[in-house]
Short mmCIF file of C-alpha atoms in Angstrom, two decimals:
data_model
loop_
_atom_site.label_atom_id
_atom_site.label_comp_id
_atom_site.label_asym_id
_atom_site.label_seq_id
_atom_site.Cartn_x
_atom_site.Cartn_y
_atom_site.Cartn_z
CA UNK I 1 -41.26 37.51 -27.88
CA UNK I 2 -41.02 38.99 -24.50
CA UNK I 3 -40.30 36.72 -21.42
CA UNK I 4 -41.45 37.77 -17.96
CA UNK I 5 -40.57 35.48 -14.98
CA UNK I 6 -43.43 35.06 -12.65
CA UNK I 7 -41.52 32.84 -10.24
CA UNK I 8 -38.43 30.72 -10.46
CA UNK I 9 -39.13 28.18 -13.12
CA UNK I 10 -42.24 29.76 -14.44
CA UNK I 11 -42.56 32.50 -17.09
CA UNK I 12 -44.97 34.22 -19.15
CA UNK I 13 -44.12 34.70 -22.95
CA UNK I 14 -46.00 37.31 -24.77
CA UNK I 15 -45.95 38.04 -28.53
CA UNK I 16 -48.48 40.03 -30.57
CA UNK I 17 -51.21 39.91 -27.99
CA UNK I 18 -50.81 36.22 -27.28
CA UNK I 19 -49.58 34.96 -23.91
CA UNK I 20 -48.36 31.38 -23.12
CA UNK I 21 -46.78 29.76 -20.05
CA UNK I 22 -43.19 28.49 -20.04
CA UNK I 23 -41.53 26.32 -17.44
CA UNK I 24 -38.13 25.29 -16.52
CA UNK I 25 -38.18 22.59 -13.74
CA UNK I 26 -34.85 21.40 -12.20
CA UNK I 27 -34.57 17.68 -12.24
CA UNK I 28 -31.11 16.98 -10.67
CA UNK I 29 -28.42 17.65 -13.44
CA UNK I 30 -30.90 18.51 -16.10
CA UNK I 31 -33.99 20.80 -16.64
CA UNK I 32 -37.43 19.85 -17.95
CA UNK I 33 -38.32 22.73 -20.09
CA UNK I 34 -41.52 23.45 -22.08
CA UNK I 35 -43.96 26.10 -23.35
CA UNK I 36 -47.76 25.16 -23.22
CA UNK I 37 -49.56 26.98 -26.03
CA UNK I 38 -53.24 27.09 -26.79
CA UNK I 39 -53.15 24.08 -29.11
CA UNK I 40 -49.95 22.17 -28.07
CA UNK I 41 -46.49 22.15 -26.53
CA UNK I 42 -42.91 22.81 -27.36
CA UNK I 43 -40.51 20.95 -25.16
CA UNK I 44 -37.06 19.78 -24.47
CA UNK I 45 -35.52 16.32 -25.15
CA UNK I 46 -37.30 14.80 -22.15
CA UNK I 47 -40.56 14.67 -24.15
CA UNK I 48 -41.57 11.42 -25.83
CA UNK I 49 -43.32 12.81 -28.96
CA UNK I 50 -44.99 9.43 -29.56
CA UNK I 51 -47.09 9.90 -26.40
CA UNK I 52 -48.32 13.22 -27.68
CA UNK I 53 -48.98 11.66 -31.17
CA UNK I 54 -51.00 8.91 -29.53
CA UNK I 55 -53.49 11.61 -28.20
CA UNK I 56 -53.30 13.79 -31.39
CA UNK I 57 -51.59 16.66 -29.47
CA UNK I 58 -49.45 18.97 -31.70
CA UNK I 59 -45.99 18.93 -30.07
CA UNK I 60 -42.52 19.76 -31.09
CA UNK I 61 -39.08 19.03 -29.53
CA UNK I 62 -36.01 21.28 -29.28
CA UNK I 63 -33.03 19.34 -27.99
CA UNK I 64 -29.77 20.37 -26.27
CA UNK I 65 -31.17 23.19 -24.22
CA UNK I 66 -31.06 24.25 -20.54
CA UNK I 67 -33.25 27.36 -20.40
CA UNK I 68 -36.50 28.77 -21.75
CA UNK I 69 -34.48 31.15 -23.83
CA UNK I 70 -32.56 28.33 -25.24
CA UNK I 71 -35.80 26.64 -26.32
CA UNK I 72 -36.93 29.66 -28.22
CA UNK I 73 -33.55 30.23 -29.90
CA UNK I 74 -32.95 26.51 -30.62
CA UNK I 75 -34.09 24.44 -33.64
CA UNK I 76 -36.89 22.02 -33.73
CA UNK I 77 -35.48 18.45 -33.96
CA UNK I 78 -38.82 16.63 -34.27
CA UNK I 79 -42.60 17.31 -34.44
CA UNK I 80 -45.71 15.20 -34.32
CA UNK I 81 -47.89 14.80 -37.32
CA UNK I 82 -50.43 17.09 -35.72
CA UNK I 83 -47.84 19.78 -35.31
CA UNK I 84 -46.57 19.36 -38.97
CA UNK I 85 -50.19 19.73 -40.19
CA UNK I 86 -50.22 23.13 -38.32
CA UNK I 87 -46.94 24.26 -39.98
CA UNK I 88 -44.31 23.19 -37.43
CA UNK I 89 -41.28 21.63 -39.16
CA UNK I 90 -37.86 20.33 -38.04
CA UNK I 91 -35.22 23.04 -38.45
CA UNK I 92 -37.38 26.07 -37.61
CA UNK I 93 -36.73 27.87 -34.44
CA UNK I 94 -38.53 26.95 -31.21
CA UNK I 95 -39.83 30.64 -31.13
CA UNK I 96 -41.59 30.16 -34.52
CA UNK I 97 -43.01 26.81 -33.44
CA UNK I 98 -44.47 28.47 -30.28
CA UNK I 99 -45.94 31.20 -32.49
CA UNK I 100 -47.62 28.62 -34.81
CA UNK I 101 -48.96 26.47 -32.08
CA UNK I 102 -50.25 29.75 -30.28
CA UNK I 103 -52.66 30.36 -33.06
CA UNK I 104 -56.12 29.07 -32.18
#
């Protein structure tokens, strides 16, 4: 995956012809980090997966991160049932979760 920063806090991630937006928003002493894919989201510990589950949105969480690069390298700690049905599982890398959720 290739990361191109378009502006501070906003990057474009490309991989095998697929492009997704990634964000790292400073919130005081922590960052809100997430990647929006065509079918869902991979985000940091700020995200409440129960909210995504309520709406049937595939989502995965990678905790203990502070950058977009950390999100891709880190391990998925939890995923919604909709994400699991698509093949996202705890323990896989954030990068693999992004790839899976980028498939239409």
